[in-house]
Every structure is written in C-alpha cells, then in structure tokens.
Amino acid sequence: MTVPVFFGCAFIAFGPAFALYLFTIATDPLRVIFLIAGAFFWLVSLLFSSMFWFLVRVITNNRDESVQNYLLIFGALLSVCIQELFRLAYYKLLKKASEGLKSINPEEDIAPSMQLLAYVSGLGFGIMSGVFSFVNTLSNSLGPGTVGIHGDSPQFFLNSAFMTLVIIMLHVFWGVVFFDGCEKNKWYILLTVLLTHLVVSTQTFLSPYYEVNLVTAYIIMVLMGIWAFYVAGGSCRSLKFCLLCQDKDFLLYNQRSR
Amino acid sequence: MATTRGGSGPDPGSRGLLLLSFSVVLAGLCGGNSVERKIYIPLNKTAPCVRLLNATHQIGCQSSISGDTGVIHVVEKEEDLKWVLTDGPNPPYMVLLEGKLFTRDVMEKLKGTTSRIAGLAVTLAKPNSTSSFSPSVQCPNDGFGIYSNSYGPEFAHCKKTLWNELGNGLAYEDFSFPIFLLEDENETKVIKQCYQDHNLGQNGSAPSFPLCAMQLFSHMHAVISTATCMRRSFIQSTFSINPEIVCDPLSDYNVWSMLKPINTSGGLEPDVRVVVAATRLDSRSFFWNVAPGAESAVASFVTQLAAAEALHKAPDVTTLSRNVMFVFFQGETFDYIGSSRMVYDMENGKFPVRLENIDSFVELGQVALRTSLDLWMHTDPMSQKNESVKNQVEDLLATLEKSGAGVPEVVLRRLAQSQALPPSSLQRFLRARNISGVVLADHSGSFHNRYYQSIYDTAENINVTYPEWQSPEEDLNFVTDTAKALANVATVLARALYELAGGTNFSSSIQADPQTVTRLLYGFLVRANNSWFQSILKHDLRSYLDDRPLQHYIAVSSPTNTTYVVQYALANLTGKATNLTREQCQDPSKVPNESKDLYEYSWVQGPWNSNKTERLPQCVRSTVRLARALSPAFELSQWSSTEYSTWAESRWKDIQARIFLIASKELEFITLIVGFSILVFSLIVTYCINAKADVLFVAPREPGAVSY
C-alpha cells in the first residue's frame, strides 16, 4: 500500500516498544543483553512449536481444507503453551543467574532486580513476537496494492498493526505477572497468564471480524496492565501522588520507610 | 517422518533428526507469501510490447523501472476514452482496450496525453470478414531493397504501388507507456469483473476507493538507437568485471539445402550453375514473440518444403545439369537480415555457393490468398533495362508458364505494366548483381493479406480450419482446401525448378503431396506438439514443441523453434534414412561412402513402434544446413549503417502484469499521521513514567502500564 502506509503501520505496531526500549533498556547494557536473551528464548519456542506443527501436518498428510484449519488452530494453541513454557524456563535461568551473581558479589547490587528482569524479558518476548508476526505483512504493505481484491477487508494492514501493538504490550504485562507468580509460588497466576494468552490467540481465528478481535484484546491488555501495575509495586496512592506532582514528599516518605 | 536409525546409539540419531526437521521446516517456510496472494492477482498469459532499435530510432514501448500502476478503465467504445483523457478524477489510468479499437486514431489520442495514461492492455478481438489490422508500415523494408533515390527513384518508397495499403505503422512507433496483450479470455473476465465491482461510480459520478488497479512491468534497458546501445554494451564488456549488456542484435540461422550434394568445405567452381528457390521464415507483430505469420511466412515456406520434397522424388535428379538450392531466409521482416548476410557471405567467399554460380532466382512471396487461381509473377524492371538480363527473365517466365500449364488449378500471370518488386529477398541479391529472378505472389498490386504482420495472421486468415469433433491426430492428417491449393502451387514450383535445372523427361510426374502440406500447416499453425513433428526432431529438441502454434519471431537467441523444425522437416522430406547406428551417425567419418562434407547426419527420434512403448530412432542423411543470419552491420561493427539491417532488441529484467486494489492517498496519509502520533505519544508517556518511576513503583521499576 506504499511507503506512507508502511511507515504508519510500522510506527503503530512498534512505536510504544521502541519508546520503551529507548528510554528504559538502551541506557543499561546489561538490560540489553537480557532483552536479547529473552527474544532468543521466544524464537526457540517458536522453532519448537513450528516443528511440532509441521510434524503433525506431515503425519496426518491430509489435503482437506478444514483439517488443515484445525491443524492450524491446534498448532497455534500448542505454540502458546510452548511460549509460556519457555517463559518459565527463562525465569529459572534468570533465577539461577542472579543467585550465582549474588554469591560472587554479595555486597554490590549490579544485577537488576527480578521485577526489572521480568519486565525486560516480557519486552524481549513481545518485540520478537511482534517482529515475527508483522514484518512479513509490513513488507507487503510497501507494494502498491492493498488487501481486498478477493473480498477481504481493506483495513488488513491497520488491523494487523494494532494487533501487533497489543500483543507486544500484553507480552510485557504477562512477563511481569508471570515472574511475580513464580517468585511467590502462586501457580494460579501462571495458569491465568496461560489462559489469557490462549484466549487472545484463539479469538484471532475469528477474523475477519476484526473489531471483536481488537476490542477483546485491548480490554484484556488494560486488565493485565492494571494487574502488572499493582504487581510492580504501584498503587492508587502513588499514581495520585505522581499525577498531582506531590512526588518529593512521597520520595522522602519512601526513603525513610525503607 | 523418517527416523534416522544410526548404528551407534541414540545421540547422533536424534541430532540428525533435529537437523533434518529443522531444514524441512525452513523449506516449508519458503513456500509462498500468503499476504501477497491476498493482495495481487498475477496475469500470466500476457505478451508485452518490447523495445526494438535500429540505426537511428527506437520503437516499441517502455515502462518505468518499478512498473507503471494505473486505475483500470475498460474502453469498449470510443466515448469511453473521454473519461480516461479528460474526465476521470483518478489519473493515471490503465486502459483496457477492446481489440477492435486498437487503431491508429485511438493510439494517437492516447499518445498525446501520456500524463493521464499509465499503460495499455489490449484484448484479442475476433476478426471478421471486413476488418483489417496491420501494424506494419505501408512500405515494408523501404530503403533496404534495390530501389532508392539514386537507383529506380520512380519505384522507390512505394511510389507506384503501396504494398501494405492497410498498414498503420503502429509497430514502428515509440510509446512511453507499457502495452500488453491479454491472450487469455478468462483473465480478461477477471479484470472486467474487478472493474465492475470497484471502479464504476453511482450514476456516472466518481467511484470511491479502494479502486481496482493494474501494474505493468516492462522496463527496457536500451535507449535511443542500436549505435548507442551497442556502444554502451561494448564499453561494459571491455571495462567491467560484470558487464551489463543492454541490447542484442536480432539474429538466427538461415536454413539451406542443395538438390545435389556439394562439398561445403570448398567453394563451387564458377561454371557450376545453381537455381535458387527462396522464401522467408519469419514474421512479427506488435507484441513480443507473438508472430503467427500464417499468410506472410508459413504458407510460403510450407509450399517450398513441399516443392523440395516433390523435386527430390524425381528420378533423374542426380543427372540434372544445374543444381538447385532451397533456402529459407530468417529475419527478412527486419530489413532483410538473412538475405543480406547470405549475399555478404557469398561476396566474401564464406559461403560455398558464390554469386557467380546463381543462374536464376525463384522466390515465393505470400501465396495463400489467391483470388481466382491467379499466381502473379513479379520481376524487377530496373535490372531488365539490361538486354541480356531481360532475355534471361523472359526465358525464366516462359519456363514457369510452361510448367504451370500442367497444373490447371494455378494460372500463372504476368504483370501488365512494369512494376517494382514487392518486398522480397531477391531485392538484396539484385543489389549485389543483376540476376534474373522472379517473385511468385498471390497479389498483383497491394497485398491481399489484411493482417500483414499482426497477431491476427493466424490459420483462420488463410482458411485453415478443422471440424470441431476431430481429435488432434485426425486434424493432423485432414487435408484442407488451403492445403490442396498450396500443394498445387508447390507442384508448379517444383516442376519449374526441375525445368530450370535442365530436367526434361519427368516434369509431369513431379507432384507435391497435399498430405505433407496439410501436416506442415497443422504443425506450424495449430498445434506444434503432434506425432509427426515429434518423430522428425532430435531427442533433446522435443520440448521445443508445445500445444500451441509456433511463433515465428526471429528473437535474439538462436536457433529458434521454427528454424529447428524447418531444418528437420526439410531433412525428413528431402533426406534419406540410413542404417547407421547412433555413434556412426554422430561421427560418420569412419563409415565408408559417407562424408560429413557432403551431407549432414542427424539422429532423430523417429516414430513410435506398434505398441507405442518406445520410439524407433534413425539416422537421417540430408544436405540441410544452417547458415548464420546475423546482419553484416554487426560483423563489421557499423552500428549506424544504412546499407545493412541494424535491428536490435533491448534487454530487460522483469516482465509481468498484475492487478490489485489501491487505497486513496488520504487514507495512506491518515495511516501515517496515526502512526506518527502513536509514536510521539508513547515516547512522551514513556519518558514521563520513566522519570517518575521512583514515585510510581515502590521498588525501583520501569513503567509498566500505559493507562488509556
């Protein structure tokens, strides 16, 4: 759909992730490393899930349209499970790493805290997931044509861009909540994350009803965002203080109470 | 999925399985782009118009390097053009033109407003009995024949007879937008459906976006003229490690054979006299590699093939006093490439037969559209100003008439007054030496061919039609009336050549076979992939035949399909099947009585055996050879020559056409603005949250929620 659409959709999908990266990750090299490691873990999870999906396809060896469709849904759900599995694996790895670092240097506090790592890993997962799912569509948006000649919705690129945006943000929030659940050994949290991920994934198969898709996804994102905000240590009070610019007193109060 | 079972434990096995599945996964991912399939519908059965260059001009069409996109507008009558030229609100337009509107007037109008035209797609029309279309010029090959302002000025530039009266010269114009031919009716239907769904507004008002659009890619690399593009290619190939050649000269091979074998390693003695029978092999049209050429080329060379077969069957061939050379010139459409090269080779001793050896010259022009049995004999008035040549021509015409007397279905007629020669290879020979020659044609004045060098010069143009219920094999052997008529002409030609070569006794027994003629016509005009063509070709050439008619455009890679098929057909019709084995066939020097200097040996597929399980190949011995047909201008590097043909074809990278929907410019900019604002907004919010992170989160943390 030409260059303006390419840049527009790229900014929509990756704008917030870029902003987050620029202001929070890029300043510290250690965070960059953890971000890239998180992205790599997501890639490996995709590799495994695609391998399983392909094996299943080859084994069933059925050319029937509906069977292929069911296999695709099965593959997507399996991929969600494997992604969450790899999130758990990354958590375990980070836990071991931070314990190892602490044993070497018990006084210094150079390693980021687990909450920070949760956020970084979530962002890593999100960026990789977004890039992988959207880059192909983005490159096609550079051409002169737009979707629609076979009857699909002409808003395909915009919808994909907004969906990618919501997936990236959701991965960030899921990361925060998931790691918190692992830290506190609250397994129901892990299950909730898995379930919401499954819901978001499954309802994308409802296309071309893009509006239902997007609205549901954004609602889930807002809910997860609020949950992650509380898990990360925010509260209504701190938000009020921040917005009303009464931060100095709050900081002093915080320092003393620590 | 196969498991790798190694002998040594599970580890290498599972690693191998992982690697295998990884590579298989990768292979599966590279299959196809599903988003691209949602957007574009490619048009596969199209023919582009490409750029050709000669010494001074460029002709043809050009697109921009990344293709030309335009909103489709279907033009079915002249009034529809108004929308494209002035009224339409969304230029540039891609015009889908009905075939019958592809005329000079319409093209002049479109050429004048290039800012509103992105390109043109032409559909095939159904030619009827009164229509005509010839994109060739009215005076073909003007300036490269014998008549010029200094020699025969009253005949030059077709002053006396306009040969191609119906020609509009479109194929020799230069267009700055791409023009494609839509060959498949189904694709045309798809395009028209897309147009009707999206491009028609309510009650004549402007249609709303998204609109159906088409993109044509046919970017040509060569510009201005042959001299420029050859110079650029030359510089590239001399100085560059990775040379970028921009054009190629049009070249191919002439097919020639002798009635009595001659030693090709040396030249002929000057006292050996040769009668030349010539015709042309090629045609062209406005579009690249579409050249059915039924009347302009195929009928003529098929007739000559049949005449060659008939003459070879005469009993006393080996004792004739003169030899007969059958030659099929390639590239005559483009200022006599083949014949000018042969004359040049003859003059410079590079061809076994020399100009001095030529006794007389009989050429077959267009012969399939005879009215009332007349076959006209055209001769050159300028060379006949010389008394001896005049007498020789007189004898030649008398011999022809005598031979023609035995065939009542063909009436040989002389022209009433002196007239120029029609465009023919004889003209190039007369440029070099005054020989007595005649051109046999079905027209006395201008051509009877209403579709000279166009896409409509097909089998229907010469009334070659087959009943619908027959199978292809039955069609192959079905003798049409046209085939019978051409066989009669071939009989006349064969008898005349026999008498010219000095034969007397068996003239009336020489008869051309209508079965051969009809099989050749079927193969060249209807379906090349038939059993007879397959049996006469070599094994590795069998893929050159497909289920459609052969196209007789000279092209730049040689030899073309037509040249090969004519070569092998002539070998089959005039040669002999020998008992040599395959190895002997490839190297007959060891075999006694066989000589590679005198003959050509080819190992052909042969017919199927009775069970149809395998073929019975054989070694065919004939005197059929190929002679290079590249214009002497390129041999001498005289790229702006006016003496020899300088036609060259541009190179290109990508030729394709596709349709898709396009969105309005406003929607695109809205998308860009929305994206930009989201980016700026998220930058601002992130900065603020980052700055206030200590306040927002009890433990130092980076921002999480972007609250809506």
PDB file of C-alpha atoms in Angstrom, chain A residues 1-2 4-5 7-9 11-12 15-16 18-20 22-24 31 47 50-51 54-55 58 115-116 119 136-137 140 143-150 152 154-158 162 169 173 176 218 221-222 225 229 232-235 238-239 241-242 245 247 250-251 254, chain B residues 1 18 21-22 24-25 28-29 33-41 69 194 198 210 212-213 215 658-665 667-669 671-676 678-679 682-684 686-688 690 692 694-708:
ATOM      1  CA  MET A   1       0.000   0.000   0.000  1.00  0.00           C
ATOM      2  CA  THR A   2       3.015   2.249  -0.481  1.00  0.00           C
ATOM      3  CA  PRO A   4       3.221   6.157   3.938  1.00  0.00           C
ATOM      4  CA  VAL A   5       1.260   3.074   4.948  1.00  0.00           C
ATOM      5  CA  PHE A   7       5.784   3.782   7.946  1.00  0.00           C
ATOM      6  CA  GLY A   8       2.386   4.394   9.512  1.00  0.00           C
ATOM      7  CA  CYS A   9       1.851   0.727  10.320  1.00  0.00           C
ATOM      8  CA  PHE A  11       5.072   3.205  13.870  1.00  0.00           C
ATOM      9  CA  ILE A  12       1.733   1.941  15.143  1.00  0.00           C
ATOM     10  CA  GLY A  15       6.181   2.748  18.349  1.00  0.00           C
ATOM     11  CA  PRO A  16       5.498   2.009  22.015  1.00  0.00           C
ATOM     12  CA  PHE A  18      10.592   1.442  20.568  1.00  0.00           C
ATOM     13  CA  ALA A  19       9.807   4.107  23.131  1.00  0.00           C
ATOM     14  CA  LEU A  20      10.128   1.597  25.959  1.00  0.00           C
ATOM     15  CA  LEU A  22      14.831   3.794  24.049  1.00  0.00           C
ATOM     16  CA  PHE A  23      14.127   5.143  27.484  1.00  0.00           C
ATOM     17  CA  THR A  24      14.414   2.114  29.705  1.00  0.00           C
ATOM     18  CA  ARG A  31      19.338  -4.904  30.288  1.00  0.00           C
ATOM     19  CA  LEU A  47      11.054 -23.109  16.440  1.00  0.00           C
ATOM     20  CA  SER A  50       6.594 -24.933  14.315  1.00  0.00           C
ATOM     21  CA  MET A  51       8.492 -28.200  14.282  1.00  0.00           C
ATOM     22  CA  PHE A  54       4.911 -29.452  10.761  1.00  0.00           C
ATOM     23  CA  LEU A  55       5.390 -32.980  12.072  1.00  0.00           C
ATOM     24  CA  VAL A  58       3.208 -34.437   7.697  1.00  0.00           C
ATOM     25  CA  GLN A 115      10.945  -7.420  38.808  1.00  0.00           C
ATOM     26  CA  LEU A 116      13.065  -5.496  36.361  1.00  0.00           C
ATOM     27  CA  TYR A 119       9.753  -6.539  32.569  1.00  0.00           C
ATOM     28  CA  ASN A 136       6.066 -10.086   6.508  1.00  0.00           C
ATOM     29  CA  THR A 137       2.833  -8.105   6.307  1.00  0.00           C
ATOM     30  CA  ASN A 140       3.918  -6.397   1.583  1.00  0.00           C
ATOM     31  CA  GLY A 143       3.931  -2.531  -2.666  1.00  0.00           C
ATOM     32  CA  PRO A 144       1.325  -0.512  -4.495  1.00  0.00           C
ATOM     33  CA  GLY A 145      -1.642  -2.734  -3.664  1.00  0.00           C
ATOM     34  CA  THR A 146      -3.879  -3.110  -0.649  1.00  0.00           C
ATOM     35  CA  VAL A 147      -5.725  -6.185   0.536  1.00  0.00           C
ATOM     36  CA  GLY A 148      -9.196  -6.660  -0.817  1.00  0.00           C
ATOM     37  CA  ILE A 149      -9.336  -7.992  -4.331  1.00  0.00           C
ATOM     38  CA  HIS A 150     -10.522 -11.385  -3.127  1.00  0.00           C
ATOM     39  CA  ASP A 152     -11.007  -9.441   2.387  1.00  0.00           C
ATOM     40  CA  PRO A 154      -9.177  -3.407   3.106  1.00  0.00           C
ATOM     41  CA  GLN A 155      -8.196  -2.483   6.657  1.00  0.00           C
ATOM     42  CA  PHE A 156      -5.962  -5.517   6.901  1.00  0.00           C
ATOM     43  CA  PHE A 157      -2.724  -3.621   7.457  1.00  0.00           C
ATOM     44  CA  LEU A 158      -4.121  -1.292  10.112  1.00  0.00           C
ATOM     45  CA  PHE A 162      -2.897  -2.597  16.092  1.00  0.00           C
ATOM     46  CA  MET A 169       2.207  -4.812  25.341  1.00  0.00           C
ATOM     47  CA  PHE A 173       2.487  -7.418  31.212  1.00  0.00           C
ATOM     48  CA  VAL A 176       5.764  -9.055  34.899  1.00  0.00           C
ATOM     49  CA  TYR A 218      -7.430  -4.284  24.187  1.00  0.00           C
ATOM     50  CA  MET A 221      -4.496  -5.672  27.755  1.00  0.00           C
ATOM     51  CA  VAL A 222      -5.929  -2.988  30.008  1.00  0.00           C
ATOM     52  CA  GLY A 225      -1.800  -3.738  32.580  1.00  0.00           C
ATOM     53  CA  PHE A 229       0.993  -2.166  37.698  1.00  0.00           C
ATOM     54  CA  ALA A 232       5.211  -3.982  40.112  1.00  0.00           C
ATOM     55  CA  GLY A 233       4.623  -2.001  43.205  1.00  0.00           C
ATOM     56  CA  GLY A 234       2.333   0.720  42.055  1.00  0.00           C
ATOM     57  CA  SER A 235      -0.799   1.688  43.866  1.00  0.00           C
ATOM     58  CA  SER A 238       1.383   6.510  44.205  1.00  0.00           C
ATOM     59  CA  LEU A 239      -0.463   7.212  40.989  1.00  0.00           C
ATOM     60  CA  PHE A 241       0.843  11.490  44.049  1.00  0.00           C
ATOM     61  CA  CYS A 242       2.518  11.233  40.686  1.00  0.00           C
ATOM     62  CA  CYS A 245       3.046  16.232  41.336  1.00  0.00           C
ATOM     63  CA  ASP A 247       6.444  13.395  44.341  1.00  0.00           C
ATOM     64  CA  PHE A 250       6.440  10.742  48.566  1.00  0.00           C
ATOM     65  CA  LEU A 251      10.069  10.023  47.809  1.00  0.00           C
ATOM     66  CA  ASN A 254       9.591   6.113  50.731  1.00  0.00           C
TER      67      ASN A 254
ATOM     68  CA  MET B   1       8.631 -38.532   9.114  1.00  0.00           C
ATOM     69  CA  LEU B  18      16.634 -32.431  14.647  1.00  0.00           C
ATOM     70  CA  SER B  21      13.361 -31.468  10.685  1.00  0.00           C
ATOM     71  CA  PHE B  22      14.932 -28.027  11.040  1.00  0.00           C
ATOM     72  CA  VAL B  24      12.414 -29.292   6.415  1.00  0.00           C
ATOM     73  CA  VAL B  25      10.760 -26.586   8.495  1.00  0.00           C
ATOM     74  CA  GLY B  28       8.288 -25.219   4.264  1.00  0.00           C
ATOM     75  CA  LEU B  29       8.501 -21.609   5.333  1.00  0.00           C
ATOM     76  CA  ASN B  33       3.654 -15.485   0.687  1.00  0.00           C
ATOM     77  CA  SER B  34       0.012 -15.715   1.758  1.00  0.00           C
ATOM     78  CA  VAL B  35      -0.364 -11.976   2.323  1.00  0.00           C
ATOM     79  CA  GLU B  36       0.875 -11.336  -1.195  1.00  0.00           C
ATOM     80  CA  ARG B  37      -1.726 -13.752  -2.501  1.00  0.00           C
ATOM     81  CA  LYS B  38      -4.408 -11.730  -0.707  1.00  0.00           C
ATOM     82  CA  ILE B  39      -3.306  -8.549  -2.419  1.00  0.00           C
ATOM     83  CA  TYR B  40      -2.287  -9.371  -6.008  1.00  0.00           C
ATOM     84  CA  ILE B  41      -3.711 -11.404  -8.839  1.00  0.00           C
ATOM     85  CA  THR B  69       0.400   1.485 -11.939  1.00  0.00           C
ATOM     86  CA  CYS B 194     -12.846  -6.319 -10.739  1.00  0.00           C
ATOM     87  CA  HIS B 198     -14.926  -1.345  -7.754  1.00  0.00           C
ATOM     88  CA  PRO B 210     -10.480   1.277  -2.968  1.00  0.00           C
ATOM     89  CA  CYS B 212      -9.102  -1.740  -8.970  1.00  0.00           C
ATOM     90  CA  ALA B 213      -5.703  -1.059 -10.500  1.00  0.00           C
ATOM     91  CA  GLN B 215       0.570  -2.689 -12.742  1.00  0.00           C
ATOM     92  CA  ARG B 658      -0.773  -7.958 -12.024  1.00  0.00           C
ATOM     93  CA  ILE B 659      -3.997  -6.447 -10.688  1.00  0.00           C
ATOM     94  CA  PHE B 660      -4.876  -5.367  -7.181  1.00  0.00           C
ATOM     95  CA  LEU B 661      -6.853  -2.765  -5.235  1.00  0.00           C
ATOM     96  CA  ILE B 662      -5.389   0.602  -4.335  1.00  0.00           C
ATOM     97  CA  ALA B 663      -6.415   2.818  -1.452  1.00  0.00           C
ATOM     98  CA  SER B 664      -6.863   6.559  -1.598  1.00  0.00           C
ATOM     99  CA  LYS B 665      -3.970   8.870  -0.879  1.00  0.00           C
ATOM    100  CA  LEU B 667      -6.207   7.036   3.787  1.00  0.00           C
ATOM    101  CA  GLU B 668      -2.496   6.486   3.357  1.00  0.00           C
ATOM    102  CA  PHE B 669      -1.632   9.800   4.924  1.00  0.00           C
ATOM    103  CA  THR B 671      -2.357   5.974   8.497  1.00  0.00           C
ATOM    104  CA  LEU B 672       0.978   7.738   8.517  1.00  0.00           C
ATOM    105  CA  ILE B 673      -0.294  10.500  10.799  1.00  0.00           C
ATOM    106  CA  VAL B 674      -1.877   7.998  13.197  1.00  0.00           C
ATOM    107  CA  GLY B 675       1.333   6.003  13.357  1.00  0.00           C
ATOM    108  CA  PHE B 676       3.387   9.094  13.914  1.00  0.00           C
ATOM    109  CA  ILE B 678       1.135   6.991  18.417  1.00  0.00           C
ATOM    110  CA  LEU B 679       4.921   7.006  18.291  1.00  0.00           C
ATOM    111  CA  SER B 682       4.267   6.698  23.527  1.00  0.00           C
ATOM    112  CA  LEU B 683       7.630   8.479  23.594  1.00  0.00           C
ATOM    113  CA  ILE B 684       6.201  11.207  25.764  1.00  0.00           C
ATOM    114  CA  THR B 686       7.333   6.567  28.484  1.00  0.00           C
ATOM    115  CA  TYR B 687       9.616   9.449  29.255  1.00  0.00           C
ATOM    116  CA  CYS B 688       7.257  10.768  31.897  1.00  0.00           C
ATOM    117  CA  ASN B 690      10.432   6.691  33.437  1.00  0.00           C
ATOM    118  CA  LYS B 692       8.573   9.371  37.792  1.00  0.00           C
ATOM    119  CA  ASP B 694      10.630   6.088  41.711  1.00  0.00           C
ATOM    120  CA  VAL B 695       7.323   7.609  42.696  1.00  0.00           C
ATOM    121  CA  LEU B 696       5.055   5.235  40.875  1.00  0.00           C
ATOM    122  CA  PHE B 697       6.625   1.988  41.966  1.00  0.00           C
ATOM    123  CA  VAL B 698       7.646   1.150  45.476  1.00  0.00           C
ATOM    124  CA  ALA B 699      10.632  -0.864  44.367  1.00  0.00           C
ATOM    125  CA  PRO B 700      12.583   0.971  41.614  1.00  0.00           C
ATOM    126  CA  ARG B 701      10.905  -0.256  38.437  1.00  0.00           C
ATOM    127  CA  GLU B 702      10.381   0.898  34.893  1.00  0.00           C
ATOM    128  CA  PRO B 703       6.986   1.822  33.606  1.00  0.00           C
ATOM    129  CA  GLY B 704       4.527  -0.931  33.058  1.00  0.00           C
ATOM    130  CA  ALA B 705       1.072   0.360  32.377  1.00  0.00           C
ATOM    131  CA  VAL B 706       0.247   2.825  29.756  1.00  0.00           C
ATOM    132  CA  SER B 707      -3.123   3.764  31.008  1.00  0.00           C
ATOM    133  CA  TYR B 708      -5.712   4.553  28.445  1.00  0.00           C
TER     134      TYR B 708
END
